[in-house]
Short mmCIF file of C-alpha atoms in Angstrom, two decimals:
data_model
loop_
_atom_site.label_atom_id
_atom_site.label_comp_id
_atom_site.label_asym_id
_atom_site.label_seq_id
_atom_site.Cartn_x
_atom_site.Cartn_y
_atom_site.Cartn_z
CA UNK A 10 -13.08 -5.55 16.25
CA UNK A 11 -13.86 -2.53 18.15
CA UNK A 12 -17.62 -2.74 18.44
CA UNK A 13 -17.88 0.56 20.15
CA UNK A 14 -21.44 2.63 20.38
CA UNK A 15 -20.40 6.43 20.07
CA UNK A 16 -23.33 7.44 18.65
CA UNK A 17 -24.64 10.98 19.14
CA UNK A 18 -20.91 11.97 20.93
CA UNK A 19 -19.38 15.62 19.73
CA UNK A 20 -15.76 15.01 19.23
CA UNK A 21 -14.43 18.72 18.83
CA UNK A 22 -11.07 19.03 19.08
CA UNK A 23 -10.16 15.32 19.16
CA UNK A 24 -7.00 14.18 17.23
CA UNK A 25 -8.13 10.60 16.34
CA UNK A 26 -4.60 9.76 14.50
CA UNK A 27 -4.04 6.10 15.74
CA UNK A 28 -7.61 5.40 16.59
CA UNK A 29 -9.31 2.38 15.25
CA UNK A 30 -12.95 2.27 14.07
CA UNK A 31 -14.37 -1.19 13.07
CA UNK A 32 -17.55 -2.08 13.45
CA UNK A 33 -18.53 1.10 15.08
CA UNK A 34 -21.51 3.41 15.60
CA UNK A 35 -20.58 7.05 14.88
CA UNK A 36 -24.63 7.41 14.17
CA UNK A 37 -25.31 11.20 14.81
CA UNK A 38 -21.73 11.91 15.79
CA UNK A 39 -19.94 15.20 15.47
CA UNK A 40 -16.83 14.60 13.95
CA UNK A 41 -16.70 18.21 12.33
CA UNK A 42 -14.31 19.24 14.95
CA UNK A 43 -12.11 16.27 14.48
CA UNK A 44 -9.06 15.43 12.71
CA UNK A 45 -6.69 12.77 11.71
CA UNK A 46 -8.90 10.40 11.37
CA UNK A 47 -9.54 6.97 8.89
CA UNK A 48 -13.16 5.57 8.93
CA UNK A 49 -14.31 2.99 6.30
CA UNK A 50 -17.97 4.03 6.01
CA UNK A 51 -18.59 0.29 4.85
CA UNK A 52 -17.75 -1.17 7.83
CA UNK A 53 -18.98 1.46 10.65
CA UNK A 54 -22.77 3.03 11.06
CA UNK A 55 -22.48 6.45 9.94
CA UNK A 56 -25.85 7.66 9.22
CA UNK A 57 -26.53 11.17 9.93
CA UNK A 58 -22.97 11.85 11.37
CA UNK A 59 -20.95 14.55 10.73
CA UNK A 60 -18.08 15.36 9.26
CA UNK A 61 -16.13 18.57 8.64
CA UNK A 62 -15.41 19.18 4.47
CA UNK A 63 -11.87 19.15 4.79
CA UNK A 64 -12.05 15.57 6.56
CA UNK A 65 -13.34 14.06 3.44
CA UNK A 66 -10.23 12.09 2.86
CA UNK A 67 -10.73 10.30 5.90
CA UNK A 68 -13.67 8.85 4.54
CA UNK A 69 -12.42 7.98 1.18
CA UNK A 70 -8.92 6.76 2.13
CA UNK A 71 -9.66 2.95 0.98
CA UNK A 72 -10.89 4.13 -2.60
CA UNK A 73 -6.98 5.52 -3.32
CA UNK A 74 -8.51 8.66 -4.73
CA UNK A 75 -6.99 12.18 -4.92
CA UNK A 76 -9.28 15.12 -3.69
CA UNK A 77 -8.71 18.49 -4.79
CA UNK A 78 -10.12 22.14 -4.78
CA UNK A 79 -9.99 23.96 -7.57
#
C-alpha cells in the first residue's frame, strides 16, 4: 500500500513508468503533463484530477480494452 496524499500536485513533465499508486489521493491533480503511467481509478481518489486525452489508457489498463482514434 502506498497511501500517499498528492492531491492538488501538477506533475508536468513527470515520467511515472515504475511508479506505484494504491490507495492514493490524486484528488485535483494535474496529471495532463504526465506520462507512463498505470492508475486503477477503483482503488485511488481521483475526483476532479486531470488527465491528458492521450493518457486514457493508463486509466483503463485493468479493463484489457483497445482504444483507438478514428
Amino acid at each position: 500500500e502506498t497511501d500517499a496524499d498528492l492531491g492538488e500536485s501538477k506533475m508536468a513533465g513527470c515520467d511515472l513508468l515504475k511508479a506505484t499508486f494504491l490507495n492514493t489521493s490524486l484528488e485535483k491533480a494535474d496529471l495532463s503533463g504526465a506520462t507512463n503511467f498505470t492508475i486503477d481509478p477503483e482503488r485511488n481518489k481521483i475526483k476532479k484530477a486531470v488527465f491528458h486525452l492521450y493518457e486514457l489508457p493508463g486509466l483503463l489498463a485493468k479493463y484489457d480494452i483497445r482504444i483507438v482514434q478514428k
